[in-house]
């Protein structure tokens, strides 16, 4: 995913109603090959931007989502 696609993805995930919806979005993104180095770079950039802005609630949420993506991606690789 490029930067713009990842930013739109972040908004979709942040707007998800519950954790099961977040997991579903993450798993679909991984299966579609959307988790690229640029994807993680954009997540890192946005996480740091939220931290600098003092938006601790969104910062913590995005950090949790980024960790979940990394864990789910690693689990998928191990299961293949």
Tab-separated table of C-alpha atoms in Angstrom:
chain	number	residue	atom	x	y	z
A	1	UNK	CA	0.000	0.000	0.000
A	2	UNK	CA	1.214	3.496	-0.712
A	3	UNK	CA	1.026	6.371	1.766
A	4	UNK	CA	-2.393	7.661	0.698
A	5	UNK	CA	-3.911	4.172	0.752
A	6	UNK	CA	-2.426	3.518	4.177
A	7	UNK	CA	-3.786	6.799	5.541
A	8	UNK	CA	-7.269	5.844	4.297
A	9	UNK	CA	-6.772	2.371	5.818
A	10	UNK	CA	-5.832	3.940	9.160
A	11	UNK	CA	-9.040	5.970	9.172
A	12	UNK	CA	-11.099	2.853	8.372
A	13	UNK	CA	-9.474	0.879	11.174
A	14	UNK	CA	-9.701	3.727	13.669
A	15	UNK	CA	-13.431	4.013	12.866
A	16	UNK	CA	-14.033	0.275	13.316
A	17	UNK	CA	-16.783	-0.481	15.781
A	18	UNK	CA	-15.084	-3.268	17.709
A	19	UNK	CA	-11.941	-5.391	17.914
A	20	UNK	CA	-13.385	-8.176	15.785
A	21	UNK	CA	-13.920	-5.705	12.943
A	22	UNK	CA	-10.347	-4.428	13.377
A	23	UNK	CA	-8.989	-7.983	13.215
A	24	UNK	CA	-11.057	-8.682	10.106
A	25	UNK	CA	-9.689	-5.578	8.358
A	26	UNK	CA	-6.127	-6.450	9.370
A	27	UNK	CA	-6.397	-10.070	8.198
A	28	UNK	CA	-7.890	-8.980	4.874
A	29	UNK	CA	-5.123	-6.430	4.372
A	30	UNK	CA	-2.434	-9.025	5.074
A	31	UNK	CA	-4.074	-11.583	2.775
A	32	UNK	CA	-4.280	-8.992	-0.018
A	33	UNK	CA	-0.554	-8.219	0.308
A	34	UNK	CA	-1.178	-4.676	1.495
A	35	UNK	CA	1.274	-4.838	4.372
A	36	UNK	CA	4.441	-3.506	2.767
A	37	UNK	CA	7.477	-1.676	4.129
A	38	UNK	CA	5.842	1.599	3.033
A	39	UNK	CA	2.712	0.596	4.963
A	40	UNK	CA	4.736	0.223	8.171
A	41	UNK	CA	6.657	3.465	7.483
A	42	UNK	CA	3.360	5.324	7.190
A	43	UNK	CA	2.040	3.722	10.387
A	44	UNK	CA	5.219	4.799	12.198
A	45	UNK	CA	4.986	8.340	10.826
A	46	UNK	CA	1.335	8.704	11.801
A	47	UNK	CA	1.933	7.241	15.247
A	48	UNK	CA	4.724	9.733	15.881
A	49	UNK	CA	2.598	12.596	14.516
A	50	UNK	CA	-0.195	11.759	16.951
A	51	UNK	CA	2.293	11.533	19.807
A	52	UNK	CA	3.775	14.957	18.979
A	53	UNK	CA	0.274	16.416	18.699
A	54	UNK	CA	-0.532	15.148	22.182
A	55	UNK	CA	-3.443	13.036	20.968
A	56	UNK	CA	-2.738	10.228	23.405
A	57	UNK	CA	-5.998	8.369	22.823
A	58	UNK	CA	-5.516	8.059	19.050
A	59	UNK	CA	-1.764	7.501	19.518
A	60	UNK	CA	-2.366	4.531	21.825
A	61	UNK	CA	-5.069	3.127	19.552
A	62	UNK	CA	-2.892	3.346	16.443
A	63	UNK	CA	0.071	1.881	18.306
A	64	UNK	CA	-2.101	-1.071	19.371
A	65	UNK	CA	-3.294	-1.524	15.784
A	66	UNK	CA	0.266	-1.425	14.434
A	67	UNK	CA	1.359	-4.064	16.930
A	68	UNK	CA	-1.627	-6.229	16.031
A	69	UNK	CA	-0.735	-5.986	12.332
A	70	UNK	CA	2.854	-6.998	13.039
A	71	UNK	CA	1.796	-9.953	15.204
A	72	UNK	CA	-0.866	-11.145	12.752
A	73	UNK	CA	1.580	-10.864	9.859
A	74	UNK	CA	4.219	-12.865	11.735
A	75	UNK	CA	1.675	-15.529	12.734
A	76	UNK	CA	0.556	-15.817	9.121
A	77	UNK	CA	4.143	-16.290	7.940
A	78	UNK	CA	4.744	-18.980	10.560
A	79	UNK	CA	1.593	-20.837	9.561
A	80	UNK	CA	2.465	-20.894	5.851
